[in-house]
Tab-separated table of C-alpha atoms in Angstrom:
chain	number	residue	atom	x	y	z
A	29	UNK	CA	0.000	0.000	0.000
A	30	UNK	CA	3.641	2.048	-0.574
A	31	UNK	CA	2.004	5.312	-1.848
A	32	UNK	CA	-1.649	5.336	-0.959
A	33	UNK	CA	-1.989	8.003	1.910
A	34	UNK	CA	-5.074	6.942	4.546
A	35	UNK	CA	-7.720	8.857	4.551
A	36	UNK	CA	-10.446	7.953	6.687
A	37	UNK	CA	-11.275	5.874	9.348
A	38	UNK	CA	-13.462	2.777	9.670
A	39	UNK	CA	-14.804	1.588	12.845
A	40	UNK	CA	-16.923	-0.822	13.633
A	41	UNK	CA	-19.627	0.385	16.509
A	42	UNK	CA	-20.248	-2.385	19.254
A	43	UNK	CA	-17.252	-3.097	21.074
A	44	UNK	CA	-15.276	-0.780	19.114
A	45	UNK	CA	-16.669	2.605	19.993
A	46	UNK	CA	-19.294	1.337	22.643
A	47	UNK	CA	-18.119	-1.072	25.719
A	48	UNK	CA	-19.072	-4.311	25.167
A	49	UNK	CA	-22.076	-6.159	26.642
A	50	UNK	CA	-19.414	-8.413	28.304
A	51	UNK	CA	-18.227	-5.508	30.149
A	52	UNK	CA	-21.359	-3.660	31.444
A	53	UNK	CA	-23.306	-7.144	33.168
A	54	UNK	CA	-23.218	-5.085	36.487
A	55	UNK	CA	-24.875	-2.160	35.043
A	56	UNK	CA	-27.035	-4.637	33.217
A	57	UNK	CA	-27.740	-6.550	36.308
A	58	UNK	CA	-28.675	-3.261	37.901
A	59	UNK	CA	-30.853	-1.968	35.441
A	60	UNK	CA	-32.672	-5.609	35.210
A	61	UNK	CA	-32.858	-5.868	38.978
A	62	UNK	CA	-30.623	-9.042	38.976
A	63	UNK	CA	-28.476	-9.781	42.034
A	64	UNK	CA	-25.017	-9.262	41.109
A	65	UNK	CA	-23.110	-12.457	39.165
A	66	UNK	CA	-26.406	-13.320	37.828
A	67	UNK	CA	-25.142	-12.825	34.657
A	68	UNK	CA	-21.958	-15.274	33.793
A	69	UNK	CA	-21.246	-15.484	30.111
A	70	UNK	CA	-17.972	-13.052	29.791
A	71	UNK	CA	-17.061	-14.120	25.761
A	72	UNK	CA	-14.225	-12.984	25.221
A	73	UNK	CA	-12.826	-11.726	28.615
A	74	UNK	CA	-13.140	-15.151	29.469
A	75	UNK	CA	-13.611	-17.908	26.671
A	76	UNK	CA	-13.083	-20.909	28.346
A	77	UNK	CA	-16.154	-20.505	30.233
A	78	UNK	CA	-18.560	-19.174	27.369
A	79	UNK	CA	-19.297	-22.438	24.701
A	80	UNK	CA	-21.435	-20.326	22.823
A	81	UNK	CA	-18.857	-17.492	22.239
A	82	UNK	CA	-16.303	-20.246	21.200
A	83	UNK	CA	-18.893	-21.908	18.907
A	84	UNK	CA	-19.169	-18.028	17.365
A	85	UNK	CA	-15.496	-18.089	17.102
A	86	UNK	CA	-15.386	-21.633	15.200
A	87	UNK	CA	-17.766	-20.028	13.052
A	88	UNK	CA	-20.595	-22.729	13.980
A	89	UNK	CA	-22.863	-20.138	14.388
A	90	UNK	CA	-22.805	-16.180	13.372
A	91	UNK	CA	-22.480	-13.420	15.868
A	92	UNK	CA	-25.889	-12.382	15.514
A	93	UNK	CA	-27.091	-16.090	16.499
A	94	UNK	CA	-24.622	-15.850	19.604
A	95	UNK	CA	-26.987	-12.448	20.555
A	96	UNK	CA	-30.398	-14.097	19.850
A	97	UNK	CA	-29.866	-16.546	22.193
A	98	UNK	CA	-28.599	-14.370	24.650
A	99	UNK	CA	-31.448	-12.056	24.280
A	100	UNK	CA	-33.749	-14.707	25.002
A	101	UNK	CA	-32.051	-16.234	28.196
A	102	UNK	CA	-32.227	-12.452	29.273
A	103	UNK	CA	-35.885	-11.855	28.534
A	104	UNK	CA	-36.682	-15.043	30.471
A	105	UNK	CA	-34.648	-14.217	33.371
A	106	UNK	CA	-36.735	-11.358	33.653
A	107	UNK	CA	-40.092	-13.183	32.772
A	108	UNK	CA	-40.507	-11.957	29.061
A	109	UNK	CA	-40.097	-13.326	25.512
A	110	UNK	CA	-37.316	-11.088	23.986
A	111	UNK	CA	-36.911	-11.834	20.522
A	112	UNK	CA	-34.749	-8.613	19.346
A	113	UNK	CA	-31.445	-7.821	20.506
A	114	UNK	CA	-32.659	-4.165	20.572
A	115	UNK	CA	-35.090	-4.675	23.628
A	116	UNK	CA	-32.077	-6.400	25.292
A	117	UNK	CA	-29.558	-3.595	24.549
A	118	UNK	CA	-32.269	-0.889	25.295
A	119	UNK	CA	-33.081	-2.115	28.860
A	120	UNK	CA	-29.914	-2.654	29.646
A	121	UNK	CA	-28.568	0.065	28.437
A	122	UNK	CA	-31.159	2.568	27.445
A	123	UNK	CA	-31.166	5.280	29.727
A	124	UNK	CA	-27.931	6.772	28.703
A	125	UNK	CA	-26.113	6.041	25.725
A	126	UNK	CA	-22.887	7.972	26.482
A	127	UNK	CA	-22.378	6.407	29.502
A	128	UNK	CA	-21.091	3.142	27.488
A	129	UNK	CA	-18.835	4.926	25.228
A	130	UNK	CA	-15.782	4.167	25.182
A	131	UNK	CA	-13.505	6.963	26.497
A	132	UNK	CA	-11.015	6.308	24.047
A	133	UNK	CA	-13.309	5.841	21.400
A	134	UNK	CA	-14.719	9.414	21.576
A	135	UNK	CA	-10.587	10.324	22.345
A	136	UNK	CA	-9.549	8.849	19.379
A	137	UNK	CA	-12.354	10.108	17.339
A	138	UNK	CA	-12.404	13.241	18.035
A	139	UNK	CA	-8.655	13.763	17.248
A	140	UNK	CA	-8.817	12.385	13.975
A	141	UNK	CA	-11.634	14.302	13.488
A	142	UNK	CA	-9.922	17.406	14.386
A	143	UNK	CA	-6.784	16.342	12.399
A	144	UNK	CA	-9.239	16.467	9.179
A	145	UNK	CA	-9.271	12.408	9.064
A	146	UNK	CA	-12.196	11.316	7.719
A	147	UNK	CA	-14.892	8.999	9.477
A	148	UNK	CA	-17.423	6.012	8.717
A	149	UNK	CA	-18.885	3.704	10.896
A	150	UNK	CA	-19.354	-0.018	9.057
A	151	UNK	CA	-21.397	-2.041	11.327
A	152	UNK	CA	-23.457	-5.346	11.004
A	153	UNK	CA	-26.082	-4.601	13.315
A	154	UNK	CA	-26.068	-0.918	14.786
A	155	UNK	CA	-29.696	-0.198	14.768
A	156	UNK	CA	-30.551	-3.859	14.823
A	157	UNK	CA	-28.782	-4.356	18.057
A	158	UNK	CA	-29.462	-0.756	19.192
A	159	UNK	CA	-32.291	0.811	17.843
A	160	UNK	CA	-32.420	3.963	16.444
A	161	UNK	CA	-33.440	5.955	19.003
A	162	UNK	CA	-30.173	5.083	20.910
A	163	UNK	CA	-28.386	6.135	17.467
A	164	UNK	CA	-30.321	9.558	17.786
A	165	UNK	CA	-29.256	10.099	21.308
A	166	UNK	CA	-25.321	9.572	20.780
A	167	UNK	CA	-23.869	13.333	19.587
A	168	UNK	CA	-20.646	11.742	18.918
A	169	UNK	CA	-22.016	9.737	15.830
A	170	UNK	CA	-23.074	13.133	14.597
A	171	UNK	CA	-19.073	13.156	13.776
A	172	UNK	CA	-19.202	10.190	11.325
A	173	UNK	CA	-19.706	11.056	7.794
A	174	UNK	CA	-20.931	7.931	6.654
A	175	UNK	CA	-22.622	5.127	8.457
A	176	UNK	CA	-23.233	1.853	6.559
A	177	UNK	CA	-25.327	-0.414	8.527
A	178	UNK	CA	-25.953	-3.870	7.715
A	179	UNK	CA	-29.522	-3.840	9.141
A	180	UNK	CA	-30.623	-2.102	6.276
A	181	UNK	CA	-27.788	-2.975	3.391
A	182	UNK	CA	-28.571	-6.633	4.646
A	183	UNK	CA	-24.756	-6.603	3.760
A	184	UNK	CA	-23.065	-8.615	6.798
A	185	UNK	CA	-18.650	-8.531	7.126
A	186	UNK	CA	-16.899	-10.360	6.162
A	187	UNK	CA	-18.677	-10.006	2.564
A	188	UNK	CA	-16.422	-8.491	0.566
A	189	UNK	CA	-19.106	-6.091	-0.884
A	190	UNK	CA	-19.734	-4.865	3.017
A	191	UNK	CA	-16.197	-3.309	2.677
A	192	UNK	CA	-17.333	-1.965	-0.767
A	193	UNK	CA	-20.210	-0.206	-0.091
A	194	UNK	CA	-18.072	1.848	2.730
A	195	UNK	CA	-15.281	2.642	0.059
A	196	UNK	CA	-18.314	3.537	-2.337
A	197	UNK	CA	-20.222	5.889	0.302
A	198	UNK	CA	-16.930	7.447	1.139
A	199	UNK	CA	-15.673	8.097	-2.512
A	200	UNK	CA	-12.163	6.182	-1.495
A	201	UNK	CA	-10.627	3.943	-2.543
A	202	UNK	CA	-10.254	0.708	0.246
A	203	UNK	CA	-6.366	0.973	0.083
A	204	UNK	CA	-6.867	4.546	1.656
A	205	UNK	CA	-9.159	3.552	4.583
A	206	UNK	CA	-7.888	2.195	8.036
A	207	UNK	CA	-10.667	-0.465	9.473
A	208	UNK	CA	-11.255	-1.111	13.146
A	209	UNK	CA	-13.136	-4.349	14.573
A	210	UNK	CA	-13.049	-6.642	17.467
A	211	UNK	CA	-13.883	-9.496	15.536
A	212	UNK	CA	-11.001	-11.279	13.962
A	213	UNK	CA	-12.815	-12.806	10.440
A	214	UNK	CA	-13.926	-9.036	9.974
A	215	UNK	CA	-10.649	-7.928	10.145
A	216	UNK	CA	-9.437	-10.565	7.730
A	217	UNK	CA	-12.232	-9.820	5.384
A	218	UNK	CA	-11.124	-6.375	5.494
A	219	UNK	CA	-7.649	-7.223	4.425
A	220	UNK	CA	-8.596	-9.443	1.474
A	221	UNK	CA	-10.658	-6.163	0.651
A	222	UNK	CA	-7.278	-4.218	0.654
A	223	UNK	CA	-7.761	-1.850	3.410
A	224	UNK	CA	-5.163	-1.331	6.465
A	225	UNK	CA	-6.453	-2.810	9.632
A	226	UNK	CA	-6.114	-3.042	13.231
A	227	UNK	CA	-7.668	-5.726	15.574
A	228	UNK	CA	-9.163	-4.197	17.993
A	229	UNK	CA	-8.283	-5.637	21.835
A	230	UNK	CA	-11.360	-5.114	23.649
A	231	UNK	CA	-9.221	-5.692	26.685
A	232	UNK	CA	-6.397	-2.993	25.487
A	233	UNK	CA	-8.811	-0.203	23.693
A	234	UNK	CA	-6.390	2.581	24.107
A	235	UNK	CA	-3.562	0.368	23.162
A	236	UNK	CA	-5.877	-0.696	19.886
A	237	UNK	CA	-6.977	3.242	19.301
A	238	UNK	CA	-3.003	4.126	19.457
A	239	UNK	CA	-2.259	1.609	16.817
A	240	UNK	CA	-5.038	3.024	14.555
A	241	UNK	CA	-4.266	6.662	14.923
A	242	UNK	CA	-1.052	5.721	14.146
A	243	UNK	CA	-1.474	5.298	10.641
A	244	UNK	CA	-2.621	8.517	10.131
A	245	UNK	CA	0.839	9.839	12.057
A	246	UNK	CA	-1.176	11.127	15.357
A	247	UNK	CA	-1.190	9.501	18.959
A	248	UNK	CA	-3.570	8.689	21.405
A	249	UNK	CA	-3.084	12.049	23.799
């Protein structure tokens, strides 16, 4: 990519910008009036102990199928039939938006931003998962330029033409876009695709936000 200058860049949304599920059970278990530890699955903070994550990993089912069946475990814990992630993320998470943001995601984003990078958000499920009234109440997506979200393209990563219709919306070419995702056949299908790429550590996010401003010559300060 000797000669192509990046341009913009490409972050996935859940786990990238916003904290994890994973990460936020005690505010979940809060929120849902659980007694703390009710909630036990910790993916990838702790595979060993999460079949269904690894069975996402060995691609025997999708990430979206991991979520489902989440969602319904959830919504019976609580006495309901929960069928869309959204209702999951929404009571869990609802009431304020910002509060799982990333700190270093809105850090990193608004220094690129500042530095005149440009910015897109690819996901696979962003209002899916989220709804869009969450999308409406989180200024710091007013930042993005372009948001390309596989519940309406119907588009999922690691399709090749997922990566394409970013590069398309954006007017770039893929060689001059740096993508950012937790998940690691995303990331590859992002480098068959041409693009740079970092895999993002949901355990190191400033370490992973470092790496990515990096490419654009800036640091994570």
């Amino acid at each position: 990519m000797s000669g192509v200058r990046p341009q913009a860049l490409v972050l996935d949304f859940g786990g990238v910008v916003t904290r994890t599920l994973f990460e936020t059970h005690a505010l979940t278990e809060q929120a849902l009036g659980f007694e703390p530890g009710t909630l036990d699955w910790r993916g990838p903070f702790d595979p060993a102990s999460d079949a269904l994550w690894r069975s996402m990993q060995a691609d025997e089912i999708s990430e979206r199928d991991y979520w489902k069946t989440r969602t319904r475990e959830v919504g019976r814990l609580v006495g309901e039939d929960w069928r869309d992630m959204s209702t999951f993320v929404q009571r869990a998470r609802g009431a304020d938006p910002q509060a799982v943001v990333r700190p270093e995601a809105e850090l990193a984003i608004r220094i690129a931003r500042d530095a005149g990078v440009r910015l897109a958000i690819l996901s696979n499920e962003l209002d899916l998962f989220y709804g869009k009234s969450f999308r409406e109440r989180l200024p710091l997506l007013s930042l993005f330029e372009v948001i390309v979200d596989a519940t309406y393209t119907k588009v999922l990563k690691p399709d090749a033409q997922a990566y394409a219709l970013v590069g398309e919306a954006l007017k770039l070419p893929l060689r001059a876009c740096v993508f950012v995702d937790d998940q690691k056949r995303n990331v590859d299908g992002a480098v068959a695709a041409g693009m740079r790429t970092v895999h993002f550590d949901v355990a190191e996010p400033a370490r992973s936000y470092a790496e990515a401003l990096g490419h654009f010559g800036l640091t994570l300060s």
